[in-house]
């Protein structure tokens, strides 16, 4: 487990997310579309593409580092998706703070169950 790599990946995703929360509203006038735009931009395909690139560049030795980054980053993507889609949801579909946290916890539990941690 490479804590520095995991922290760098999470920090990078969070930095992009925060920047998007600031800049997307400047360009996207429809509040209901902002959450989808933010999620569509920050959420990457690194689990699919990054695995191939890392394995080809660094070989089997990188598998451990990659395995430590993937679950944490996927959880981060999902938590941020729930936040973005909830914050920028239409008024009649906004979640309360309690429901937002409940949804985030349920998403994390589902992911952990899927990857069997």
Coordinates of C-alpha atoms in Angstrom, one line a residue:
X1 CA 0.0 0.0 0.0
X2 CA 1.5 3.3 -1.2
X3 CA -0.1 5.9 1.0
X4 CA 1.7 8.8 -0.8
X5 CA 0.3 7.6 -4.2
X6 CA -3.2 7.2 -2.8
X7 CA -3.1 10.6 -1.2
X8 CA -1.8 12.2 -4.4
X9 CA -4.6 10.6 -6.4
X10 CA -7.4 11.6 -4.0
X11 CA -5.9 15.1 -3.7
X12 CA -5.8 15.4 -7.4
X13 CA -9.4 14.3 -7.9
X14 CA -10.6 16.6 -5.0
X15 CA -8.7 19.6 -6.5
X16 CA -10.3 19.0 -9.9
X17 CA -13.7 18.6 -8.3
X18 CA -13.4 21.9 -6.4
X19 CA -12.2 23.7 -9.4
X20 CA -15.1 22.4 -11.4
X21 CA -17.6 23.4 -8.7
X22 CA -16.3 26.9 -9.1
X23 CA -16.0 27.1 -12.9
X24 CA -18.8 25.0 -14.3
X25 CA -21.5 27.3 -12.9
X26 CA -19.9 30.2 -14.8
X27 CA -20.4 28.4 -18.1
X28 CA -23.5 26.2 -17.5
X29 CA -26.5 28.3 -16.8
X30 CA -29.0 25.5 -16.0
X31 CA -28.5 24.4 -12.4
X32 CA -29.9 21.0 -13.1
X33 CA -27.2 20.3 -15.7
X34 CA -24.3 21.5 -13.6
X35 CA -24.0 18.3 -11.4
X36 CA -24.0 16.1 -14.5
X37 CA -21.4 18.3 -16.2
X38 CA -19.1 18.3 -13.1
X39 CA -19.4 14.5 -12.8
X40 CA -18.8 14.0 -16.5
X41 CA -15.6 16.0 -16.4
X42 CA -13.9 14.9 -13.2
X43 CA -14.7 11.2 -13.4
X44 CA -12.1 9.4 -15.4
X45 CA -11.6 6.1 -17.1
X46 CA -8.3 5.5 -15.4
X47 CA -9.5 2.2 -14.1
X48 CA -9.8 0.9 -17.6
X49 CA -7.2 2.9 -19.5
X50 CA -4.8 3.6 -16.6
X51 CA -4.4 -0.1 -15.8
X52 CA -3.2 -0.9 -19.3
X53 CA -0.8 2.1 -19.3
X54 CA 0.6 1.3 -15.9
X55 CA 1.1 -2.4 -16.6
X56 CA 2.7 -1.7 -20.0
X57 CA 5.0 1.0 -18.6
X58 CA 6.0 -0.5 -15.2
X59 CA 5.1 -4.2 -15.5
X60 CA 3.9 -6.5 -12.8
X61 CA 5.8 -4.6 -10.1
X62 CA 3.2 -1.8 -10.4
X63 CA 0.2 -4.1 -9.8
X64 CA 0.4 -3.6 -6.0
X65 CA 0.4 0.2 -6.2
X66 CA -2.4 0.1 -8.8
X67 CA -4.4 -2.2 -6.6
X68 CA -4.1 0.2 -3.7
X69 CA -5.3 3.2 -5.7
X70 CA -8.2 1.7 -7.6
X71 CA -10.7 1.0 -4.7
X72 CA -10.0 4.3 -2.9
X73 CA -10.3 6.3 -6.1
X74 CA -13.5 4.6 -7.2
X75 CA -15.1 5.3 -3.8
X76 CA -13.9 9.0 -4.1
X77 CA -15.5 9.2 -7.5
X78 CA -18.8 7.9 -6.3
X79 CA -18.9 10.0 -3.1
X80 CA -18.2 13.2 -5.2
X81 CA -20.8 12.1 -7.8
X82 CA -23.5 11.9 -5.1
X83 CA -22.4 15.3 -3.7
X84 CA -22.3 17.0 -7.2
X85 CA -25.6 15.6 -8.3
X86 CA -27.3 16.4 -5.0
X87 CA -26.0 20.0 -4.7
X88 CA -26.9 20.9 -8.2
X89 CA -30.2 19.0 -8.3
X90 CA -33.4 20.7 -9.2
X91 CA -35.1 22.2 -6.1
X92 CA -37.8 19.5 -6.0
X93 CA -35.1 16.7 -6.0
X94 CA -32.5 18.0 -3.6
X95 CA -31.5 15.7 -0.8
X96 CA -31.5 16.7 2.8
X97 CA -28.1 16.6 4.5
X98 CA -29.1 13.5 6.3
X99 CA -30.2 11.8 3.1
X100 CA -27.0 12.9 1.4
X101 CA -24.9 11.3 4.0
X102 CA -27.1 8.1 4.0
X103 CA -26.7 7.9 0.2
X104 CA -22.9 8.3 0.4
X105 CA -22.6 5.6 3.1
X106 CA -24.8 3.2 1.1
X107 CA -22.7 3.8 -2.0
X108 CA -19.5 3.1 -0.1
X109 CA -21.0 -0.1 1.4
X110 CA -22.1 -1.3 -2.0
X111 CA -18.6 -0.7 -3.5
X112 CA -16.9 -2.4 -0.6
X113 CA -19.2 -5.4 -0.9
X114 CA -18.6 -5.5 -4.7
X115 CA -14.8 -5.5 -4.3
X116 CA -15.1 -7.7 -1.2
X117 CA -13.1 -5.7 1.3

